[in-house]
Amino acid sequence: MVFVDTCVACGSRDVSIFKAHISPFISHRVWKSKPVRAELVKCKQCSLVFYNPRLDESENSLLYRDYRGSEYQKERQKFEDRYTAELNEAIGKNDAEIRIRKQNLLEFIKPYVEFQEVKAVLDFGGDRGQFILDEFTLAKKYVYDISGVQTPSGVQSISDFTSLQKKYFDFVMCCHILEHLSYPLDMLGKIHQLGNKDTLFYFEVPLENPCDRKSISTFSPNLIGRYLFFSNPLLLKLSQYLFNGPTMGMHEHVNLFSVNSLENLLIHSGFSPVVTKDFMMDLGRAKSRIISCLCKKRQ
């Protein structure tokens, strides 16, 4: 693990640091220990909020081994009793969730995409490629995923980035990946190598920045209280100093985005946002606020 003293998105040293904690599940799965020290960092330049420490490659491998498999679910439920086998199975696999997420994606990109002109689509890090839109009727469909899971009919899986670079893509999507990455600039640098000036890139992340009022996705006293404290750094620092709280817990999402911080990250990575929007997504099992951003390469 590494404690960084600069922003992982823009490199600025102008940051505020608050006490945080690591969830018991993460501590046990990665280090087989009790929770270790953690920090919540807010960049004053680009507004990204992220956690310290940053996991290294071996630690991430431990965290994401057998991701959402049986062993993962059982270990997580020991610490989080609501994380049942039924919930684990539903995430990203439930037909209703897939339909809702694809419908939201379609409505967002429809004004900007000529579907009949798209010849190749890539879902970067997209599991089985189950969220690629059916409207891409003439396109070859690919998913870049190293897990080796079975893809649906009509979707080709590629696990080697060198092979990926030999292909051309008109539309590249990367959904719910950036919030997991210790160093998001590294992956965005790879994505930026794909396509050309006409390629459209779609990014989707949850809106979880505790300093953003829109992070109150449901009328929850915990979310409201979190926002009131974290949107007032002086009050938060004072309460942590006097009362040892409140703190936020580092889990799998190590980068907490707002609209502004996502756009700043993408601009810093060489992209130019075409349109960005946040909206509430109701998946039935949960409601969450999502950020969608459609980009091109910056010229």
PDB file of N, CA, C and O in Angstrom, residues 245-271:
ATOM      1  N   GLY A 245     -14.596  11.729  15.145  1.00  0.00           N
ATOM      2  CA  GLY A 245     -15.575  11.367  14.124  1.00  0.00           C
ATOM      3  C   GLY A 245     -16.240  12.602  13.574  1.00  0.00           C
ATOM      4  O   GLY A 245     -16.019  13.711  14.068  1.00  0.00           O
ATOM      5  N   PRO A 246     -17.087  12.428  12.514  1.00  0.00           N
ATOM      6  CA  PRO A 246     -17.341  11.178  11.800  1.00  0.00           C
ATOM      7  C   PRO A 246     -16.227  10.866  10.792  1.00  0.00           C
ATOM      8  O   PRO A 246     -15.475  11.750  10.411  1.00  0.00           O
ATOM      9  N   THR A 247     -16.137   9.604  10.396  1.00  0.00           N
ATOM     10  CA  THR A 247     -15.196   9.214   9.355  1.00  0.00           C
ATOM     11  C   THR A 247     -15.932   8.393   8.306  1.00  0.00           C
ATOM     12  O   THR A 247     -16.996   7.839   8.576  1.00  0.00           O
ATOM     13  N   MET A 248     -15.365   8.336   7.112  1.00  0.00           N
ATOM     14  CA  MET A 248     -15.917   7.502   6.059  1.00  0.00           C
ATOM     15  C   MET A 248     -15.047   6.268   5.888  1.00  0.00           C
ATOM     16  O   MET A 248     -13.842   6.298   6.141  1.00  0.00           O
ATOM     17  N   GLY A 249     -15.675   5.180   5.450  1.00  0.00           N
ATOM     18  CA  GLY A 249     -14.976   3.917   5.335  1.00  0.00           C
ATOM     19  C   GLY A 249     -14.577   3.584   3.912  1.00  0.00           C
ATOM     20  O   GLY A 249     -15.407   3.577   3.008  1.00  0.00           O
ATOM     21  N   MET A 250     -13.309   3.291   3.721  1.00  0.00           N
ATOM     22  CA  MET A 250     -12.801   2.891   2.406  1.00  0.00           C
ATOM     23  C   MET A 250     -13.261   1.474   2.094  1.00  0.00           C
ATOM     24  O   MET A 250     -13.038   0.539   2.865  1.00  0.00           O
ATOM     25  N   HIS A 251     -13.903   1.328   0.947  1.00  0.00           N
ATOM     26  CA  HIS A 251     -14.348   0.013   0.493  1.00  0.00           C
ATOM     27  C   HIS A 251     -13.762  -0.196  -0.901  1.00  0.00           C
ATOM     28  O   HIS A 251     -12.622   0.197  -1.164  1.00  0.00           O
ATOM     29  N   GLU A 252     -14.516  -0.786  -1.824  1.00  0.00           N
ATOM     30  CA  GLU A 252     -13.981  -1.037  -3.166  1.00  0.00           C
ATOM     31  C   GLU A 252     -13.884   0.235  -3.989  1.00  0.00           C
ATOM     32  O   GLU A 252     -13.049   0.342  -4.889  1.00  0.00           O
ATOM     33  N   HIS A 253     -14.759   1.208  -3.723  1.00  0.00           N
ATOM     34  CA  HIS A 253     -14.717   2.475  -4.454  1.00  0.00           C
ATOM     35  C   HIS A 253     -13.729   3.409  -3.757  1.00  0.00           C
ATOM     36  O   HIS A 253     -14.018   3.963  -2.700  1.00  0.00           O
ATOM     37  N   VAL A 254     -12.576   3.579  -4.380  1.00  0.00           N
ATOM     38  CA  VAL A 254     -11.518   4.385  -3.754  1.00  0.00           C
ATOM     39  C   VAL A 254     -11.470   5.805  -4.307  1.00  0.00           C
ATOM     40  O   VAL A 254     -10.742   6.649  -3.780  1.00  0.00           O
ATOM     41  N   ASN A 255     -12.237   6.077  -5.381  1.00  0.00           N
ATOM     42  CA  ASN A 255     -12.358   7.422  -5.943  1.00  0.00           C
ATOM     43  C   ASN A 255     -13.834   7.805  -5.913  1.00  0.00           C
ATOM     44  O   ASN A 255     -14.673   7.067  -6.432  1.00  0.00           O
ATOM     45  N   LEU A 256     -14.145   8.957  -5.310  1.00  0.00           N
ATOM     46  CA  LEU A 256     -15.526   9.383  -5.123  1.00  0.00           C
ATOM     47  C   LEU A 256     -15.768  10.611  -5.998  1.00  0.00           C
ATOM     48  O   LEU A 256     -15.266  11.701  -5.720  1.00  0.00           O
ATOM     49  N   PHE A 257     -16.557  10.434  -7.049  1.00  0.00           N
ATOM     50  CA  PHE A 257     -16.667  11.441  -8.095  1.00  0.00           C
ATOM     51  C   PHE A 257     -17.853  12.379  -7.921  1.00  0.00           C
ATOM     52  O   PHE A 257     -18.911  11.993  -7.420  1.00  0.00           O
ATOM     53  N   SER A 258     -17.659  13.602  -8.402  1.00  0.00           N
ATOM     54  CA  SER A 258     -18.722  14.544  -8.730  1.00  0.00           C
ATOM     55  C   SER A 258     -18.632  14.795 -10.229  1.00  0.00           C
ATOM     56  O   SER A 258     -17.696  14.326 -10.887  1.00  0.00           O
ATOM     57  N   VAL A 259     -19.601  15.505 -10.784  1.00  0.00           N
ATOM     58  CA  VAL A 259     -19.549  15.829 -12.211  1.00  0.00           C
ATOM     59  C   VAL A 259     -18.265  16.573 -12.534  1.00  0.00           C
ATOM     60  O   VAL A 259     -17.558  16.260 -13.504  1.00  0.00           O
ATOM     61  N   ASN A 260     -17.938  17.549 -11.714  1.00  0.00           N
ATOM     62  CA  ASN A 260     -16.761  18.380 -11.964  1.00  0.00           C
ATOM     63  C   ASN A 260     -15.473  17.572 -11.916  1.00  0.00           C
ATOM     64  O   ASN A 260     -14.599  17.710 -12.782  1.00  0.00           O
ATOM     65  N   SER A 261     -15.342  16.705 -10.922  1.00  0.00           N
ATOM     66  CA  SER A 261     -14.090  15.951 -10.788  1.00  0.00           C
ATOM     67  C   SER A 261     -13.934  14.909 -11.886  1.00  0.00           C
ATOM     68  O   SER A 261     -12.815  14.640 -12.343  1.00  0.00           O
ATOM     69  N   LEU A 262     -15.046  14.316 -12.339  1.00  0.00           N
ATOM     70  CA  LEU A 262     -14.937  13.369 -13.461  1.00  0.00           C
ATOM     71  C   LEU A 262     -14.496  14.091 -14.727  1.00  0.00           C
ATOM     72  O   LEU A 262     -13.597  13.623 -15.442  1.00  0.00           O
ATOM     73  N   GLU A 263     -15.124  15.227 -15.027  1.00  0.00           N
ATOM     74  CA  GLU A 263     -14.727  15.977 -16.222  1.00  0.00           C
ATOM     75  C   GLU A 263     -13.263  16.413 -16.142  1.00  0.00           C
ATOM     76  O   GLU A 263     -12.528  16.320 -17.134  1.00  0.00           O
ATOM     77  N   ASN A 264     -12.833  16.869 -14.971  1.00  0.00           N
ATOM     78  CA  ASN A 264     -11.441  17.293 -14.817  1.00  0.00           C
ATOM     79  C   ASN A 264     -10.475  16.131 -15.035  1.00  0.00           C
ATOM     80  O   ASN A 264      -9.421  16.294 -15.665  1.00  0.00           O
ATOM     81  N   LEU A 265     -10.821  14.955 -14.526  1.00  0.00           N
ATOM     82  CA  LEU A 265      -9.975  13.774 -14.731  1.00  0.00           C
ATOM     83  C   LEU A 265      -9.865  13.433 -16.207  1.00  0.00           C
ATOM     84  O   LEU A 265      -8.764  13.150 -16.718  1.00  0.00           O
ATOM     85  N   LEU A 266     -10.984  13.466 -16.916  1.00  0.00           N
ATOM     86  CA  LEU A 266     -10.982  13.114 -18.331  1.00  0.00           C
ATOM     87  C   LEU A 266     -10.226  14.160 -19.166  1.00  0.00           C
ATOM     88  O   LEU A 266      -9.480  13.802 -20.088  1.00  0.00           O
ATOM     89  N   ILE A 267     -10.401  15.422 -18.841  1.00  0.00           N
ATOM     90  CA  ILE A 267      -9.663  16.475 -19.549  1.00  0.00           C
ATOM     91  C   ILE A 267      -8.165  16.313 -19.316  1.00  0.00           C
ATOM     92  O   ILE A 267      -7.354  16.435 -20.245  1.00  0.00           O
ATOM     93  N   HIS A 268      -7.789  16.008 -18.072  1.00  0.00           N
ATOM     94  CA  HIS A 268      -6.378  15.815 -17.745  1.00  0.00           C
ATOM     95  C   HIS A 268      -5.802  14.603 -18.470  1.00  0.00           C
ATOM     96  O   HIS A 268      -4.585  14.511 -18.674  1.00  0.00           O
ATOM     97  N   SER A 269      -6.674  13.684 -18.894  1.00  0.00           N
ATOM     98  CA  SER A 269      -6.243  12.473 -19.600  1.00  0.00           C
ATOM     99  C   SER A 269      -6.284  12.624 -21.112  1.00  0.00           C
ATOM    100  O   SER A 269      -6.056  11.642 -21.837  1.00  0.00           O
ATOM    101  N   GLY A 270      -6.610  13.805 -21.601  1.00  0.00           N
ATOM    102  CA  GLY A 270      -6.582  14.045 -23.039  1.00  0.00           C
ATOM    103  C   GLY A 270      -7.920  13.935 -23.739  1.00  0.00           C
ATOM    104  O   GLY A 270      -7.976  13.904 -24.978  1.00  0.00           O
ATOM    105  N   PHE A 271      -9.004  13.892 -22.964  1.00  0.00           N
ATOM    106  CA  PHE A 271     -10.337  13.824 -23.558  1.00  0.00           C
ATOM    107  C   PHE A 271     -11.013  15.187 -23.493  1.00  0.00           C
ATOM    108  O   PHE A 271     -10.672  16.034 -22.658  1.00  0.00           O
TER     109      PHE A 271
END
